[in-house]
Tab-separated table of C-alpha atoms in Angstrom:
chain	number	residue	atom	x	y	z
H	1	MET	CA	-19.601	0.385	-4.412
H	2	ILE	CA	-15.943	-1.056	-4.601
H	3	MET	CA	-15.846	-4.132	-1.932
H	4	LEU	CA	-11.961	-4.912	-1.380
H	5	GLU	CA	-10.534	-7.213	0.780
H	6	LEU	CA	-8.375	-5.027	2.095
H	7	LEU	CA	-7.599	-0.826	2.109
H	8	LEU	CA	-4.547	0.083	3.617
H	9	LYS	CA	-5.609	3.796	4.058
H	10	ASN	CA	-2.860	7.272	4.396
H	11	ALA	CA	-0.080	4.679	3.520
H	12	ASN	CA	3.304	6.764	2.469
H	13	VAL	CA	4.176	4.752	-0.612
H	14	GLY	CA	7.557	4.723	-1.868
H	15	MET	CA	8.337	4.209	-5.280
H	16	LYS	CA	11.174	3.996	-7.187
H	17	THR	CA	11.672	8.099	-7.282
H	18	SER	CA	9.928	9.408	-4.633
H	19	SER	CA	6.841	8.318	-2.295
H	20	SER	CA	3.670	10.118	-0.981
H	21	VAL	CA	1.231	9.680	0.753
H	22	ARG	CA	-1.716	7.094	-0.083
H	23	SER	CA	-4.191	4.254	-0.153
H	24	LEU	CA	-3.690	0.960	-1.385
H	25	GLY	CA	-6.920	-1.134	-2.062
H	26	ILE	CA	-5.684	-5.053	-2.413
H	27	GLU	CA	-7.776	-7.861	-3.703
H	28	ASN	CA	-6.574	-11.444	-4.171
H	29	GLY	CA	-2.525	-10.307	-3.095
H	30	TYR	CA	-2.203	-7.900	-5.892
H	31	ILE	CA	-2.730	-4.197	-5.811
H	32	ARG	CA	-5.956	-2.862	-7.521
H	33	PHE	CA	-5.769	0.945	-7.299
H	34	ALA	CA	-3.575	3.152	-5.885
H	35	SER	CA	-4.323	6.574	-5.191
H	36	GLU	CA	-3.688	10.120	-3.016
H	37	LYS	CA	-7.859	10.592	-3.048
H	38	PRO	CA	-9.155	9.101	-0.606
H	39	TYR	CA	-11.653	6.624	-1.663
H	40	PRO	CA	-14.941	7.046	0.245
H	41	ASN	CA	-16.675	4.755	-2.005
H	42	VAL	CA	-14.618	1.519	-0.838
H	43	LYS	CA	-15.416	-1.035	1.705
H	44	ALA	CA	-12.696	-3.505	2.800
H	45	LYS	CA	-13.275	-6.510	5.013
H	46	GLU	CA	-10.167	-5.493	6.552
H	47	GLU	CA	-9.208	-1.746	6.523
H	48	PHE	CA	-5.368	-0.741	7.787
H	49	ASP	CA	-5.417	3.758	9.195
H	50	LEU	CA	-0.921	3.197	8.470
H	51	LYS	CA	-0.332	7.173	9.448
H	52	GLY	CA	2.710	7.500	7.076
H	53	PHE	CA	3.896	4.301	7.353
H	54	PHE	CA	5.385	2.940	5.168
H	55	VAL	CA	4.636	-0.071	2.770
H	56	TYR	CA	7.182	-0.931	-0.365
H	57	PRO	CA	5.262	-2.851	-3.012
H	58	GLY	CA	7.457	-5.831	-4.582
H	59	PHE	CA	9.304	-6.087	-1.313
H	60	ILE	CA	9.613	-8.941	0.976
H	61	ASP	CA	12.053	-7.535	3.374
H	62	SER	CA	12.999	-3.344	2.800
H	63	HIS	CA	15.570	-3.826	5.424
H	64	ILE	CA	17.768	-5.800	3.684
H	65	HIS	CA	22.496	-4.973	2.139
H	66	ILE	CA	22.024	-5.107	-0.958
H	67	PHE	CA	26.259	-6.426	-0.713
H	68	SER	CA	25.628	-9.190	1.724
H	69	THR	CA	22.434	-10.567	-0.299
H	70	ALA	CA	23.472	-14.170	-1.720
């Protein structure tokens, strides 16, 4: 069994070309896995069901206006 710090279930992960519902496993601030399949052998200290809400790996603020940034 894999033990993680954080498990995000049913996340709509925004990628470069598309988005899809996935599970994300996070350990030490890094994404350890991303999968469209459920992970029954994964446990985490904290688990959240995002119910389709978006996750944007690598973004600090997903709402920005490119023309107004410095």
